[in-house]
Short mmCIF file of C-alpha atoms in Angstrom, two decimals:
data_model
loop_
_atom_site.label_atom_id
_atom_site.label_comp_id
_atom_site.label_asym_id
_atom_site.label_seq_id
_atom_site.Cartn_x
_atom_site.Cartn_y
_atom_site.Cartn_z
CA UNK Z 1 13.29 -5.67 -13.09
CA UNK Z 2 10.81 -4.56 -10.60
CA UNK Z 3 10.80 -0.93 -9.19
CA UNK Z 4 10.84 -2.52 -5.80
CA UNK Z 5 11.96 -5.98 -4.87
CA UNK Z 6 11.81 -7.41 -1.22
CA UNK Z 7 11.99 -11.53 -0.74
CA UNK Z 8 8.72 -13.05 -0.19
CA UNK Z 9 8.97 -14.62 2.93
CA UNK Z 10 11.12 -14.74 6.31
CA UNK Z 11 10.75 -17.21 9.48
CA UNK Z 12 12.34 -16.25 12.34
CA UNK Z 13 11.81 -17.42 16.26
CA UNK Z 14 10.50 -15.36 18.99
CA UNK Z 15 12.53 -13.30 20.75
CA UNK Z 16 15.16 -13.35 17.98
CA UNK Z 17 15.62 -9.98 15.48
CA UNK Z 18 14.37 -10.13 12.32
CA UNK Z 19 15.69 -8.18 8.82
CA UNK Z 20 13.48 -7.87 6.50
CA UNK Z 21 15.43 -6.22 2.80
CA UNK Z 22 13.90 -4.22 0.37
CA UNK Z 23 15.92 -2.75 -3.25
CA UNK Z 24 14.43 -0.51 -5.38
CA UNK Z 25 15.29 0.95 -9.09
CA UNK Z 26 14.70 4.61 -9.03
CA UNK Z 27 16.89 7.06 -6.79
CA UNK Z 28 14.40 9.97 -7.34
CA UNK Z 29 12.14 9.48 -3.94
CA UNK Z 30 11.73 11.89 -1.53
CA UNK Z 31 10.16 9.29 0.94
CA UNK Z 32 10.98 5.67 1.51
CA UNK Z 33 8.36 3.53 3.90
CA UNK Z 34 7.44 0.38 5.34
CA UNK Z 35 3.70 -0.66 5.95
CA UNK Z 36 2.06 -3.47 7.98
CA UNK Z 37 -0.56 -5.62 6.82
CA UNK Z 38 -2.19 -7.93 9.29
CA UNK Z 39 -4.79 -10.53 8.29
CA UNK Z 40 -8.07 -9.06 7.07
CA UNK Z 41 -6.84 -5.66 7.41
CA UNK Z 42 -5.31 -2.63 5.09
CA UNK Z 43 -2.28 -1.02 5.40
CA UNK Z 44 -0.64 0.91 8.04
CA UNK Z 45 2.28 2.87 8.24
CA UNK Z 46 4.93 1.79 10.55
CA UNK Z 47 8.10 4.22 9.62
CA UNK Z 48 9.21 6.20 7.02
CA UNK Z 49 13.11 7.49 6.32
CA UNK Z 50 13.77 10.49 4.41
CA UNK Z 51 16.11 10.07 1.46
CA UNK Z 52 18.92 11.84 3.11
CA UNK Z 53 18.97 10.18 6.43
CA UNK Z 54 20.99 6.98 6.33
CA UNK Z 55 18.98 5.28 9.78
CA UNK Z 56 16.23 5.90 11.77
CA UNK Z 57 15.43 4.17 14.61
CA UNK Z 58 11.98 3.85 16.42
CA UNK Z 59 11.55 1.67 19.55
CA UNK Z 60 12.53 -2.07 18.26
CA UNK Z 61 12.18 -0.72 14.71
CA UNK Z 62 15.31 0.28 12.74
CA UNK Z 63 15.50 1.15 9.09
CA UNK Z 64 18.91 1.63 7.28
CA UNK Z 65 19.39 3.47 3.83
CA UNK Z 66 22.30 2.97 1.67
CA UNK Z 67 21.16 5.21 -1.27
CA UNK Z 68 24.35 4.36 -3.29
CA UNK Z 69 22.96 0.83 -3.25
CA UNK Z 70 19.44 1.93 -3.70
CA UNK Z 71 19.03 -0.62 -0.40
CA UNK Z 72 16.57 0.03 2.31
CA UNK Z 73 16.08 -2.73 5.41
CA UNK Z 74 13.84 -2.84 8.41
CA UNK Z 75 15.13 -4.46 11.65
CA UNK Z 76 12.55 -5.42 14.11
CA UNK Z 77 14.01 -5.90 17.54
CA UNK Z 78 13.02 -8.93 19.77
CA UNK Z 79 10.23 -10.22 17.29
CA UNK Z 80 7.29 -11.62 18.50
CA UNK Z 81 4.21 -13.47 17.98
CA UNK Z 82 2.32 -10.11 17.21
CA UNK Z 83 4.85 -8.88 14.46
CA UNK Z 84 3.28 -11.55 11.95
CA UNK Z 85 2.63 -10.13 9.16
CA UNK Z 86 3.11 -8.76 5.61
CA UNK Z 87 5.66 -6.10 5.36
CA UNK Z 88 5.90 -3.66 2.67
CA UNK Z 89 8.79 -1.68 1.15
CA UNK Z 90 7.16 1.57 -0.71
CA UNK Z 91 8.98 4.73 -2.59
CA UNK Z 92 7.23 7.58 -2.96
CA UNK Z 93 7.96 9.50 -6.57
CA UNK Z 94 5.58 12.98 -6.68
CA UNK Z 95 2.88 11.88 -4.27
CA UNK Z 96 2.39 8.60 -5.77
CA UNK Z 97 4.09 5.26 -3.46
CA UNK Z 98 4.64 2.43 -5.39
CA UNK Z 99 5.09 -0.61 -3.08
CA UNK Z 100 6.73 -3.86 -3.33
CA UNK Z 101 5.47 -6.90 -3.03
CA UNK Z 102 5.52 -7.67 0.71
CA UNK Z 103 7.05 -9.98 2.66
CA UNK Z 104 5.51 -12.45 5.03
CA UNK Z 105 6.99 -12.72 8.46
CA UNK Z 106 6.38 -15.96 10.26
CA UNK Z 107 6.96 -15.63 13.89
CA UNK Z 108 7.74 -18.99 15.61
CA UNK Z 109 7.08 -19.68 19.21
CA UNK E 1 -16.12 5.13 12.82
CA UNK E 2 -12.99 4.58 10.31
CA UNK E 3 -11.51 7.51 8.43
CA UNK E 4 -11.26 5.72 5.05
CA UNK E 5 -14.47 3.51 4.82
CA UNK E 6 -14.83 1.23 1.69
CA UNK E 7 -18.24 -0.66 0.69
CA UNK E 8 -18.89 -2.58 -0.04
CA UNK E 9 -16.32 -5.09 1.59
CA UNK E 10 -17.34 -8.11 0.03
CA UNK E 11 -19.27 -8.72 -3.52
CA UNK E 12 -20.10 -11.87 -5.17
CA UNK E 13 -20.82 -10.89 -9.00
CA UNK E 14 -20.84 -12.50 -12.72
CA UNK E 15 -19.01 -11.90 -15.82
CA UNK E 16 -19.79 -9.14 -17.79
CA UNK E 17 -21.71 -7.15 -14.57
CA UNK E 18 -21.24 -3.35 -13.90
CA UNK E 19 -19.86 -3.26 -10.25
CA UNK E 20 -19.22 0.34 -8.32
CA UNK E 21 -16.92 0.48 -5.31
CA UNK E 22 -17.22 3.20 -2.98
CA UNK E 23 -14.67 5.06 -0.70
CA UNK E 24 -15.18 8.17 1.47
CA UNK E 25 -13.11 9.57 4.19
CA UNK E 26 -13.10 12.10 6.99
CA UNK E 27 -9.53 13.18 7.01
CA UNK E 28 -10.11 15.98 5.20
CA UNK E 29 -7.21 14.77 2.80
CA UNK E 30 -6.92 16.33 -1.17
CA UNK E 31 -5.10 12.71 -2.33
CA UNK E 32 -7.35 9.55 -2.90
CA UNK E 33 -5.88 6.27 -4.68
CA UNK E 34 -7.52 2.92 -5.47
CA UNK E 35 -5.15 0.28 -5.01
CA UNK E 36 -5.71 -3.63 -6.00
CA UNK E 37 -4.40 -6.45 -3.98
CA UNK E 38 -3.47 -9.71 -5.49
CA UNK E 39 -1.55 -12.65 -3.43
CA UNK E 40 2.15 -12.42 -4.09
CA UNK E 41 2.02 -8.90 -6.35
CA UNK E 42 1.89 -6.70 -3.83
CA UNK E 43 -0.39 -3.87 -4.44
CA UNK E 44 -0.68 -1.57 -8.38
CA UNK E 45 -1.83 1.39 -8.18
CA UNK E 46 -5.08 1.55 -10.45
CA UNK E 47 -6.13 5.18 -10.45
CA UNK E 48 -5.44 7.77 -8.12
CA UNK E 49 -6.80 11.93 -7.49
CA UNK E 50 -4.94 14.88 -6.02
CA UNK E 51 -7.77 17.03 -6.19
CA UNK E 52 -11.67 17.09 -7.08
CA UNK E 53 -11.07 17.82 -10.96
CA UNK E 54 -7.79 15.85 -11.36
CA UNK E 55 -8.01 12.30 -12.00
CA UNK E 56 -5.17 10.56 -13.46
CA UNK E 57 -4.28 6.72 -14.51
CA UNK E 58 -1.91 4.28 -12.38
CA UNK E 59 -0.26 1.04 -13.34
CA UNK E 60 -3.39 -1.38 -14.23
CA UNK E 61 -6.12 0.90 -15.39
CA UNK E 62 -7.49 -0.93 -17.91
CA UNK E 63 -10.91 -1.97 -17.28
CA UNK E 64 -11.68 0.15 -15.04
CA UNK E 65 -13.21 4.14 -14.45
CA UNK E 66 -12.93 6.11 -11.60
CA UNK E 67 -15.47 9.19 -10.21
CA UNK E 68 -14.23 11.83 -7.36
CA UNK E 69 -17.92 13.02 -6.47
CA UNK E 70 -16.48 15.20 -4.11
CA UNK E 71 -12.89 16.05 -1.90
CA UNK E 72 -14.20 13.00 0.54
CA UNK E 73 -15.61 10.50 -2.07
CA UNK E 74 -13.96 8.55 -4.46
CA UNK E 75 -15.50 5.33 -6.82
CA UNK E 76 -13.53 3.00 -8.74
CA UNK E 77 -16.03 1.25 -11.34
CA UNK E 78 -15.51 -2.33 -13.63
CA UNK E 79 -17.75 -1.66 -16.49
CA UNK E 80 -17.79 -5.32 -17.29
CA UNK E 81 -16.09 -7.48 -14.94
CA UNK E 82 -14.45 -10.01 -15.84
CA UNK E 83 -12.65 -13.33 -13.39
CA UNK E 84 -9.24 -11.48 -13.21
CA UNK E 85 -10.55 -8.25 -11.77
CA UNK E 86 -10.69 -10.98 -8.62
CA UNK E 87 -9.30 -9.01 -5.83
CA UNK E 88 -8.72 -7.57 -2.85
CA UNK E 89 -9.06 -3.74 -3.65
CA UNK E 90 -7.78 -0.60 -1.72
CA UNK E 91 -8.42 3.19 -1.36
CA UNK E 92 -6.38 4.85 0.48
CA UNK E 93 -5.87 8.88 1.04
CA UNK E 94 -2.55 10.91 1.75
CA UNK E 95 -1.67 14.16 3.69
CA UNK E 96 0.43 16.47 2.16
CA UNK E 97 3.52 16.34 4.60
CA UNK E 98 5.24 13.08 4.11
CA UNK E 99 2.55 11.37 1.31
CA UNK E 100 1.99 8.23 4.16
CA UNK E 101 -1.12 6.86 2.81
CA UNK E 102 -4.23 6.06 4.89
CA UNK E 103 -5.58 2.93 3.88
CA UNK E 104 -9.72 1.76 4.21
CA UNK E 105 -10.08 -1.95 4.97
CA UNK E 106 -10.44 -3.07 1.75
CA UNK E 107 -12.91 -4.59 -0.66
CA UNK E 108 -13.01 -8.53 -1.85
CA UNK E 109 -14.28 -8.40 -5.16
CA UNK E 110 -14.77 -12.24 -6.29
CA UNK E 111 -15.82 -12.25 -10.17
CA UNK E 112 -17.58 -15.99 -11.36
#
């Protein structure tokens, strides 16, 4: 299987909270992150967790860990319009993030 | 002015051309990585540096060579491209604390 998975796509409505999963294969990462792609743009970092917190919680952002099921989420908090986008899940092993391969989120008015 | 700056961002070429892609940056950052962008894959790393005179392979590095001129420059170069080098390609750079990566705003390489 893939190092990281995540599901391709989510739809959710405005206003509503959206979850957006991510597993992954190796336990070994120091770092785990999630980046935002908008259209015609690179990457940019919205959060990180370190391996041995289990949450972290940022404005309407929330990311969970459950390292015994190698599981990492991202919870975004009244969604709207401006949250579409392509999420990505990435661990970081020595330096080097491998990512996963995103996860469009359709925002519905 | 952006602090990861790619060119150029869009490039037209043929089968079998030698194409260069350039990346420089002014955060002052050791790491560099060229990334490549293809619908539904995510991104694969291609080749990536942690310092002038280390250069090291990624994921998909076939077909492809990569320069570190200096601690701010970094090239990624197709030898002979060929249609499924057709991408969208990234360099990013990293700081030393956490590894987040820094990402330029990409290259569309189309290959006929």
């Amino acid at each position: 299987g893939e190092d990281v998975e995540q599901s391709l796509f989510l739809s959710v409505r405005e206003g509503d909270s959206s979850v957006i999963n991510c597993t992954y294969t190796d336990s070994s990462s120091t770092y785990l992150y999630w980046y935002k792609q908008e259209p015609g743009a690179g990457l940019q970092l919205l959060t990180y967790i370190f391996s041995n917190m289990d949450m972290k919680q940022d404005q309407r952002l929330t990311v969970l860990l459950n390292k015994k099921d190698k599981h990492l989420s991202l919870r975004i908090a009244d969604t709207q319009t401006g949250d579409s986008a392509i999420y990505f899940c990435a661990r970081e092993d020595s330096y080097i993030p491998t990512f996963g391969r995103g996860t469009s989120l359709i925002v519905h008015p | 002015d952006a602090d990861v700056t790619q060119t150029p961002r869009n490039r037209i070429t043929k089968t079998g051309k030698r194409i260069m892609l350039e990346c420089s940056q002014t955060k002052g950052h050791d790491r560099m990585y060229w990334y490549r962008q293809d619908p539904g894959l995510g991104l694969r790393l291609i080749y990536y540096s942690f310092d002038v005179k280390d250069i090291n392979k990624g994921e998909i590095s076939d077909g492809y060579s990569v320069s570190r001129q200096a601690q701010a420059k970094f090239s990624l170069s197709l030898e002979s491209a060929i249609p499924n080098q057709t991408a969208l390609y990234f360099c990013a750079t990293s700081d030393s604390v956490v590894a987040e990566l820094f990402f330029g705003e990409g290259s569309r390489l189309t290959v006929l």
